[in-house]
């Protein structure tokens, strides 16, 4: 069966349940008993059942410029799938950063009910609660695969639900960029001393870690990075990886491109909904929203993996950009500073400790597994390339 036909068939079954539920609750005429009902296919029944569904329209504010089709696609893929699976009865209109409010203000506006939903990186909100950093990615934390394992099967989603409830919201993983690049620098850096006083665009707890190494940090929305870097308002900036960085024109603003992005080894992006708006949805719509978020989560990481390699080659082909890796000195110092920060934050913030300690235990266990399997494989194939 073709994928689209399967999804429509699944939607028909869900919509049929919605129609019967609403009929029972709203006093609409009851459907004839199953034995008397004419034998029809799911496809034929769907339009009649869909006519009983409530029409719902939501707005979704995002943290992304519309030009970044992959990361903004975390919102649009979700919205398109919700519409498709409800035959257009549940519509979500997405808005790029800055159109309704600033790209770093999505959670606040969902909480206040300005919009019903949003799509963002939760580590933008560590100023509201440092535990939000764990929701996206901790420096020297989990890869995308490991992050999904923690969220879906390691208690991560359940732990974050408690945090989101404090902000009048409910959140769902809806995107992952994979291991990010280490950012663009206007000059080469080799030692920790080279970071002293460096002005760097970097958000989340990664920003706090690099502050401990002597840098001065700023959080700037994606659409404003090029201007800040090209004018020298910042000396360095990180975004995602080659595909997005190329679209933002960052190769024209700095010459040194570093890897890896140790502060974001597998960052999750989230879709969110206000609890009041969410509670008003039929349970079937809630289920469809969750399924659409799951698809968005898988789609984004897959798309980035497919696009980043070619984009990196285009960036390097001009000969201007120089690819660099962080020195062991910087990596060792950053990792030590990161876990010092986590322990200090856990001691002062109860909900951070509540989420972090099981996360750390999961990290140790999944690292142990991956080091005996995936890491040994990748080390071999990368160190023994075919001619």
Short mmCIF file of N, CA and C in Angstrom, two decimals, residues 62 86 121 210 232 242 247 251 260 297 384:
data_model
loop_
_atom_site.label_atom_id
_atom_site.label_comp_id
_atom_site.label_asym_id
_atom_site.label_seq_id
_atom_site.Cartn_x
_atom_site.Cartn_y
_atom_site.Cartn_z
N UNK A 62 6.98 30.75 15.36
CA UNK A 62 8.23 29.99 15.33
C UNK A 62 9.43 30.90 15.60
N UNK A 86 -6.77 15.39 8.90
CA UNK A 86 -8.11 15.78 9.34
C UNK A 86 -8.95 16.29 8.17
N UNK A 121 13.38 26.19 19.84
CA UNK A 121 14.39 25.45 20.59
C UNK A 121 14.25 25.87 22.04
N UNK A 210 30.94 28.44 27.42
CA UNK A 210 32.01 29.18 26.73
C UNK A 210 32.32 30.49 27.44
N UNK A 232 31.13 42.84 12.41
CA UNK A 232 32.05 42.76 13.54
C UNK A 232 31.39 43.02 14.87
N UNK A 242 26.18 23.23 7.62
CA UNK A 242 26.46 23.78 6.29
C UNK A 242 25.23 24.21 5.50
N UNK A 247 22.75 29.15 3.51
CA UNK A 247 21.59 29.98 3.21
C UNK A 247 21.68 31.34 3.90
N UNK A 251 29.36 32.15 5.23
CA UNK A 251 30.69 31.98 4.62
C UNK A 251 31.23 33.30 4.08
N UNK A 260 33.82 20.12 16.17
CA UNK A 260 32.37 19.92 16.12
C UNK A 260 31.64 20.93 17.00
N UNK A 297 9.82 15.31 13.55
CA UNK A 297 11.09 15.01 14.22
C UNK A 297 11.97 14.13 13.34
N UNK A 384 39.54 3.92 7.59
CA UNK A 384 39.95 2.99 6.51
C UNK A 384 39.08 3.23 5.26
#
